[in-house]
Short mmCIF file of C-alpha atoms and ligand atoms in Angstrom, two decimals:
data_model
loop_
_atom_site.label_atom_id
_atom_site.label_comp_id
_atom_site.label_asym_id
_atom_site.label_seq_id
_atom_site.Cartn_x
_atom_site.Cartn_y
_atom_site.Cartn_z
CA UNK J 1 35.93 9.47 33.46
CA UNK J 2 34.78 6.42 33.57
CA UNK J 3 37.29 3.15 34.71
CA UNK J 4 38.28 0.49 32.72
CA UNK J 5 40.13 -1.27 34.92
CA UNK J 6 38.13 -1.14 38.27
CA UNK J 7 39.85 -3.25 41.38
CA UNK J 8 37.60 -3.21 44.59
CA UNK J 9 38.68 -4.36 47.93
CA UNK J 10 40.98 -6.73 46.74
CA UNK J 11 42.76 -9.24 49.10
CA UNK J 12 45.97 -11.92 48.27
CA UNK J 13 46.60 -14.49 50.13
CA UNK J 14 49.05 -17.48 50.08
CA UNK J 15 49.67 -20.61 51.76
CA UNK J 16 53.24 -21.18 52.90
CA UNK J 17 54.82 -23.71 54.81
CA UNK J 18 55.45 -21.15 57.58
CA UNK J 19 51.60 -19.62 57.55
CA UNK J 20 49.14 -17.78 55.73
CA UNK J 21 51.30 -14.33 53.68
CA UNK J 22 48.71 -11.29 53.65
CA UNK J 23 50.44 -10.21 50.05
CA UNK J 24 47.51 -7.67 49.36
CA UNK J 25 44.69 -6.38 51.55
CA UNK J 26 41.81 -4.54 50.91
CA UNK J 27 43.20 -2.75 47.52
CA UNK J 28 40.85 -0.43 45.65
CA UNK J 29 41.72 1.73 42.66
CA UNK J 30 40.21 2.65 39.11
CA UNK J 31 42.67 2.95 35.84
CA UNK J 32 40.69 4.97 32.80
CA UNK J 33 41.21 4.49 29.29
CA UNK J 34 44.36 6.74 28.14
CA UNK J 35 46.16 7.40 31.48
CA UNK J 36 48.99 5.73 33.40
CA UNK J 37 48.65 4.50 37.36
CA UNK J 38 52.20 4.00 38.61
CA UNK J 39 52.14 1.55 41.73
CA UNK J 40 55.17 2.34 43.79
CA UNK J 41 56.57 0.37 46.89
CA UNK J 42 59.22 -1.32 48.10
CA UNK J 43 59.87 -5.30 47.23
CA UNK J 44 56.92 -7.00 48.98
CA UNK J 45 55.00 -4.24 49.14
CA UNK J 46 52.16 -6.29 46.69
CA UNK J 47 52.67 -4.57 43.80
CA UNK J 48 53.64 -7.04 41.71
CA UNK J 49 51.01 -9.11 43.24
CA UNK J 50 48.29 -6.58 42.32
CA UNK J 51 49.17 -6.88 38.62
CA UNK J 52 49.31 -10.91 38.44
CA UNK J 53 46.37 -10.82 39.90
CA UNK J 54 44.58 -8.96 36.85
CA UNK J 55 45.65 -11.42 34.85
CA UNK J 56 44.72 -14.20 36.98
CA UNK J 57 48.48 -15.56 36.89
CA UNK J 58 48.84 -17.05 40.40
CA UNK J 59 48.56 -20.75 41.38
CA UNK J 60 44.79 -21.19 42.66
CA UNK J 61 46.02 -24.15 44.64
CA UNK J 62 48.02 -22.22 47.20
CA UNK J 63 46.69 -18.54 46.70
CA UNK J 64 43.26 -17.15 47.69
CA UNK J 65 41.98 -14.19 45.68
CA UNK J 66 39.23 -12.21 46.98
CA UNK J 67 37.22 -8.95 45.91
CA UNK J 68 36.59 -7.71 42.55
CA UNK J 69 39.01 -7.19 38.99
CA UNK J 70 36.63 -5.51 36.31
CA UNK J 71 38.02 -4.86 33.01
CA UNK J 72 35.32 -2.81 30.90
CA UNK J 73 32.49 -4.39 33.74
CA UNK J 74 33.27 -7.66 33.16
CA UNK J 75 34.48 -9.80 36.53
CA UNK J 76 37.60 -11.13 36.38
CA UNK J 77 38.00 -12.52 39.92
CA UNK J 78 36.40 -16.28 39.74
CA UNK J 79 36.65 -16.15 35.78
CA UNK J 80 37.57 -19.70 34.24
CA UNK J 81 40.78 -20.28 32.92
CA UNK J 82 39.25 -20.17 29.38
CA UNK J 83 37.83 -16.76 29.81
CA UNK J 84 41.10 -15.46 31.49
CA UNK J 85 43.17 -16.80 28.61
CA UNK J 86 40.96 -14.65 26.30
CA UNK J 87 42.00 -11.97 28.30
CA UNK J 88 45.87 -12.31 28.68
CA UNK J 89 47.65 -10.89 25.81
CA UNK J 90 44.41 -9.58 23.62
CA UNK J 91 43.09 -7.38 25.88
CA UNK J 92 45.31 -6.99 28.99
CA UNK J 93 49.40 -7.53 27.69
CA UNK J 94 52.06 -7.26 30.50
CA UNK J 95 55.50 -6.09 29.97
CA UNK J 96 58.44 -7.77 32.48
CA UNK J 97 61.65 -6.66 33.60
CA UNK J 98 63.43 -9.25 32.17
CA UNK J 99 62.22 -10.11 28.72
CA UNK J 100 63.80 -13.46 28.78
CA UNK J 101 61.36 -14.75 30.91
CA UNK J 102 58.32 -13.77 28.17
CA UNK J 103 60.73 -14.43 25.07
CA UNK J 104 61.39 -17.82 24.27
CA UNK J 105 65.00 -19.26 23.76
CA UNK J 106 64.47 -21.53 21.00
CA UNK J 107 62.20 -19.50 18.17
CA UNK J 108 62.99 -16.26 16.45
CA UNK J 109 61.38 -13.13 17.82
CA UNK J 110 59.26 -13.11 14.98
CA UNK J 111 58.13 -16.17 15.16
CA UNK J 112 56.39 -15.32 18.59
CA UNK J 113 55.37 -12.26 17.36
CA UNK J 114 53.15 -13.68 14.97
CA UNK J 115 51.82 -16.56 17.00
CA UNK J 116 50.59 -14.58 19.48
CA UNK J 117 48.78 -12.41 16.69
CA UNK J 118 47.22 -15.53 15.02
CA UNK J 119 46.57 -17.22 18.54
CA UNK J 120 44.65 -13.70 19.33
CA UNK J 121 43.15 -12.44 16.36
CA UNK J 122 43.08 -15.34 14.46
CA UNK J 123 44.94 -13.81 11.52
CA UNK J 124 46.58 -15.58 8.52
CA UNK J 125 50.32 -16.35 8.42
CA UNK J 126 50.75 -13.42 5.99
CA UNK J 127 48.90 -10.29 8.09
CA UNK J 128 50.60 -11.57 10.95
CA UNK J 129 54.15 -11.37 9.35
CA UNK J 130 53.36 -7.85 7.99
CA UNK J 131 51.69 -6.93 11.72
CA UNK J 132 54.95 -8.39 13.18
CA UNK J 133 57.38 -6.36 10.78
CA UNK J 134 54.94 -3.13 11.75
CA UNK J 135 55.15 -3.51 15.17
CA UNK J 136 59.29 -3.96 15.38
CA UNK J 137 59.16 -0.90 13.08
CA UNK J 138 57.46 1.03 15.47
CA UNK J 139 58.89 0.15 18.64
CA UNK J 140 62.14 0.95 16.91
CA UNK J 141 64.12 -1.54 15.79
CA UNK J 142 66.55 -1.12 13.11
CA UNK J 143 66.05 -3.55 9.78
CA UNK J 144 62.85 -5.03 10.97
CA UNK J 145 62.51 -7.53 8.88
CA UNK J 146 65.73 -8.91 9.19
CA UNK J 147 65.55 -8.77 12.83
CA UNK J 148 62.66 -10.86 12.81
CA UNK J 149 64.49 -13.67 12.46
CA UNK J 150 66.90 -13.42 15.07
CA UNK J 151 66.46 -15.14 18.25
CA UNK J 152 66.44 -13.50 21.79
CA UNK J 153 69.83 -13.76 22.83
CA UNK J 154 71.08 -12.32 19.69
CA UNK J 155 69.27 -9.28 19.99
CA UNK J 156 70.79 -6.64 23.07
CA UNK J 157 69.26 -5.62 26.18
CA UNK J 158 67.37 -2.44 24.83
CA UNK J 159 66.36 -4.50 21.96
CA UNK J 160 64.80 -6.98 23.99
CA UNK J 161 62.89 -5.25 26.04
CA UNK J 162 61.52 -3.29 22.79
CA UNK J 163 60.94 -6.48 21.46
CA UNK J 164 58.88 -7.85 24.41
CA UNK J 165 56.67 -4.23 23.93
CA UNK J 166 56.25 -5.26 20.27
CA UNK J 167 54.35 -8.30 21.60
CA UNK J 168 52.89 -6.69 24.39
CA UNK J 169 51.51 -4.40 21.84
CA UNK J 170 50.32 -6.80 18.86
CA UNK J 171 46.91 -7.16 19.73
CA UNK J 172 46.34 -3.14 21.02
CA UNK J 173 45.55 -4.50 24.42
CA UNK J 174 42.79 -2.26 26.78
CA UNK J 175 45.78 -2.59 29.51
CA UNK J 176 49.39 -2.55 29.18
CA UNK J 177 50.67 -3.72 33.10
CA UNK J 178 54.97 -2.99 32.99
CA UNK J 179 56.21 -4.35 36.01
CA UNK J 180 59.63 -2.33 36.52
CA UNK J 181 60.32 -2.12 32.56
CA UNK J 182 63.24 -0.49 32.91
CA UNK J 183 64.99 -1.31 35.86
CA UNK J 184 68.05 -3.46 33.66
CA UNK J 185 68.40 -0.44 30.92
CA UNK J 186 70.79 2.33 30.67
CA UNK J 187 69.57 5.56 31.11
CA UNK J 188 69.67 6.40 27.65
CA UNK J 189 67.53 3.29 26.56
CA UNK J 190 65.34 3.74 29.54
CA UNK J 191 64.46 7.38 28.49
CA UNK J 192 63.62 6.29 24.99
CA UNK J 193 61.12 3.04 26.21
CA UNK J 194 59.25 6.00 28.35
CA UNK J 195 58.76 7.87 25.31
CA UNK J 196 57.63 4.79 23.49
CA UNK J 197 55.29 4.19 26.13
CA UNK J 198 53.72 7.73 25.70
CA UNK J 199 53.77 7.78 22.31
CA UNK J 200 51.69 4.34 22.46
CA UNK J 201 49.02 5.33 24.66
CA UNK J 202 48.80 8.76 22.64
CA UNK J 203 48.13 7.13 19.22
CA UNK J 204 46.35 3.54 20.73
CA UNK J 205 44.80 4.88 24.42
CA UNK J 206 46.16 2.46 26.26
CA UNK J 207 45.55 2.46 29.88
CA UNK J 208 48.58 1.71 31.63
CA UNK J 209 49.70 0.37 34.92
CA UNK J 210 53.23 0.71 35.90
CA UNK J 211 54.78 -1.02 38.72
CA UNK J 212 57.56 0.78 39.74
CA UNK J 213 60.29 1.25 43.01
CA UNK J 214 62.09 4.26 40.47
CA UNK J 215 60.00 7.54 41.50
CA UNK J 216 62.20 8.90 38.25
CA UNK J 217 60.00 6.76 36.06
CA UNK J 218 56.85 8.18 38.28
CA UNK J 219 57.37 11.69 37.71
CA UNK J 220 58.38 10.76 33.72
CA UNK J 221 55.39 8.52 32.94
CA UNK J 222 52.53 8.41 35.38
CA UNK J 223 49.42 10.50 35.80
CA UNK J 224 48.19 9.18 38.57
CA UNK J 225 50.43 7.34 41.65
CA UNK J 226 49.39 5.16 44.42
CA UNK J 227 51.95 3.81 46.95
CA UNK J 228 51.74 0.63 48.80
CA UNK J 229 53.40 -0.50 52.07
CA UNK J 230 52.91 -3.73 53.33
CA UNK J 231 50.40 -5.07 50.95
CA UNK J 232 48.17 -1.69 51.59
CA UNK J 233 47.26 1.42 49.79
CA UNK J 234 48.62 4.07 52.06
CA UNK J 235 48.62 7.01 49.76
CA UNK J 236 46.99 7.81 46.24
CA UNK J 237 46.91 10.91 44.25
CA UNK J 238 48.00 12.64 40.93
CA UNK J 239 51.83 12.61 40.17
CA UNK J 240 52.50 16.18 41.02
CA UNK J 241 50.54 16.09 43.88
CA UNK J 242 52.03 13.00 45.79
CA UNK J 243 55.76 13.79 44.72
CA UNK J 244 55.46 17.45 45.50
CA UNK J 245 53.57 17.29 48.47
CA UNK J 246 53.29 13.49 49.96
CA UNK J 247 51.13 13.14 52.64
CA UNK J 248 51.88 9.86 54.10
CA UNK J 249 55.36 9.31 56.23
CA UNK J 250 56.27 6.70 54.14
CA UNK J 251 56.03 8.64 51.01
CA UNK J 252 57.49 11.19 52.38
CA UNK J 253 60.21 8.71 53.61
CA UNK J 254 60.75 7.40 50.19
CA UNK J 255 61.19 11.08 48.42
CA UNK J 256 63.58 11.66 51.00
CA UNK J 257 66.03 9.00 49.67
CA UNK J 258 65.96 10.04 45.89
CA UNK J 259 69.26 12.05 44.96
CA UNK J 260 68.18 15.67 44.08
CA UNK J 261 70.03 17.74 41.66
CA UNK J 262 70.20 20.40 44.42
CA UNK J 263 71.39 17.38 46.94
CA UNK J 264 75.03 17.68 48.05
CA UNK J 265 76.47 14.50 46.26
CA UNK J 266 78.77 13.99 49.55
CA UNK J 267 75.64 13.80 51.89
CA UNK J 268 74.44 10.67 52.91
CA UNK J 269 70.54 10.37 51.81
CA UNK J 270 68.60 9.73 54.79
CA UNK J 271 66.89 6.06 54.53
CA UNK J 272 63.75 4.71 56.36
CA UNK J 273 65.23 2.85 59.34
CA UNK J 274 63.36 -0.64 59.89
CA UNK J 275 62.11 -2.94 57.80
CA UNK J 276 58.30 -3.82 56.72
CA UNK J 277 56.18 -6.11 59.14
CA UNK J 278 56.26 -10.24 58.69
CA UNK J 279 52.92 -10.37 56.02
CA UNK J 280 52.39 -13.72 58.56
CA UNK J 281 51.11 -11.90 61.62
CA UNK J 282 50.23 -8.17 60.81
CA UNK J 283 49.57 -6.18 64.08
CA UNK J 284 46.72 -4.07 64.72
CA UNK J 285 47.30 -0.68 64.05
CA UNK J 286 49.17 1.56 60.89
CA UNK J 287 51.47 -0.74 59.61
CA UNK J 288 53.84 1.28 59.42
CA UNK J 289 54.05 2.18 62.93
CA UNK J 290 57.38 0.73 63.94
CA UNK J 291 59.38 2.77 61.46
CA UNK J 292 57.49 5.95 61.73
CA UNK J 293 58.75 9.10 63.24
CA UNK J 294 55.81 11.08 63.91
CA UNK J 295 53.88 8.79 65.94
CA UNK J 296 54.44 11.22 68.73
CA UNK J 297 51.86 13.32 67.08
CA UNK J 298 49.06 10.69 67.18
CA UNK J 299 49.46 8.67 70.02
CA UNK J 300 48.16 5.44 70.79
CA UNK J 301 45.49 5.65 67.92
CA UNK J 302 49.27 4.32 65.48
CA UNK J 303 49.73 1.32 67.39
CA UNK J 304 45.56 0.34 67.55
CA UNK J 305 43.60 1.15 64.52
CA UNK J 306 44.59 0.53 60.83
CA UNK J 307 44.14 4.17 58.91
CA UNK J 308 41.82 4.02 56.00
CA UNK J 309 42.72 5.58 52.61
CA UNK J 310 39.33 7.91 51.94
CA UNK J 311 38.15 7.45 48.12
CA UNK J 312 39.00 10.29 45.77
CA UNK J 313 41.16 12.71 45.87
CA UNK J 314 45.02 13.00 47.10
CA UNK J 315 44.59 11.01 50.10
CA UNK J 316 47.09 9.13 52.88
CA UNK J 317 46.54 6.32 55.39
CA UNK J 318 47.35 7.88 58.26
CA UNK J 319 46.42 9.58 61.34
CA UNK J 320 47.76 12.50 61.35
CA UNK J 321 46.02 15.79 60.97
CA UNK J 322 45.69 16.98 57.02
CA UNK J 323 47.68 20.22 58.57
CA UNK J 324 50.79 18.28 59.58
CA UNK J 325 50.26 15.95 56.32
CA UNK J 326 50.35 18.54 53.99
CA UNK J 327 53.85 19.73 55.90
CA UNK J 328 55.89 16.61 55.75
CA UNK J 329 58.08 16.89 52.93
CA UNK J 330 59.10 20.40 53.87
CA UNK J 331 59.70 18.76 57.14
CA UNK J 332 61.81 16.04 55.04
CA UNK J 333 63.93 18.34 53.28
CA UNK J 334 64.15 20.33 56.47
CA UNK J 335 65.64 17.25 57.91
CA UNK J 336 68.18 16.86 54.96
CA UNK J 337 69.73 19.70 54.96
CA UNK J 338 70.49 19.74 58.51
CA UNK J 339 72.49 16.66 57.97
FE1 SF4 L 401 52.79 7.07 61.33
FE2 SF4 L 401 50.70 6.84 62.77
FE3 SF4 L 401 50.34 7.64 60.01
FE4 SF4 L 401 51.09 5.23 60.79
S1 SF4 L 401 48.93 6.39 61.10
S2 SF4 L 401 51.74 6.78 59.70
S3 SF4 L 401 52.11 5.23 62.38
S4 SF4 L 401 51.66 8.96 62.25
#
């Protein structure tokens, strides 16, 4: 399947008063039309920085971006602001965790949706109004004509999220980036929003990049998963492979800290001990080494050599032999059942 969005060796560095922060380091992945890729990791792992890079939303005065971000073959790294503006909203749209950051408080929801459509598509006022009602209907907002005249604060949290999804989809973008789109919502609304993503993808063939720390969301919507740790991809594969047989100790640890239906509700879930490294001063070896409980099976390489991720297939950036990687999850489950 050919890639619609292709990221190669992306690095993003920020200048701070305490030194340079390497937020993303040597990241590569492809996203094809009609597929959903979930990027998973703790906060500070570089997942949101990656999505903002696709939209060219970093402050160029304090950020250096290198590598390649190609949308349908067109290079976005180093593109002019004019070029990036034509991509944002029209070809790549973003849904944020908090809709109030994307919806202006002083304009009605309908005005904001219509304006976005007119700006990007050059549509008439009447066509934009019709499209607004169509999209509000599409995302399940009742009485869409009437509700288009409401201000964002007059919507419930779930309705605001739907309105933001409607805005993101007004121009039928090729790529939809959803950054923690359901974190602030209750479980029922969350399920409705995730169903909506699937429907839209089926209808429009949209490629979806979903950024989340919630493995339940990943299992629900993603085709493929990339796990990030300290700015690097540490594991990549299909959702079934990664969630059922994780090959990297960090992924295994993340899965081990998620409650399962068959878990003892009274038992403590094993947290991953320790903290991610200081991104201003990265050690030479595996960045997960200080938290990893398998280093004794590898030896000095964990501290000395940065492991790389293989291209293609299900792979983990880890020096452990493949035969041991394949048994990490059962080991994790054994550890849990014995606590
Ligand atoms: Fe653990 Fe070593 Fe693998 Fe890193 S390379 S995850 S430290 S076993």
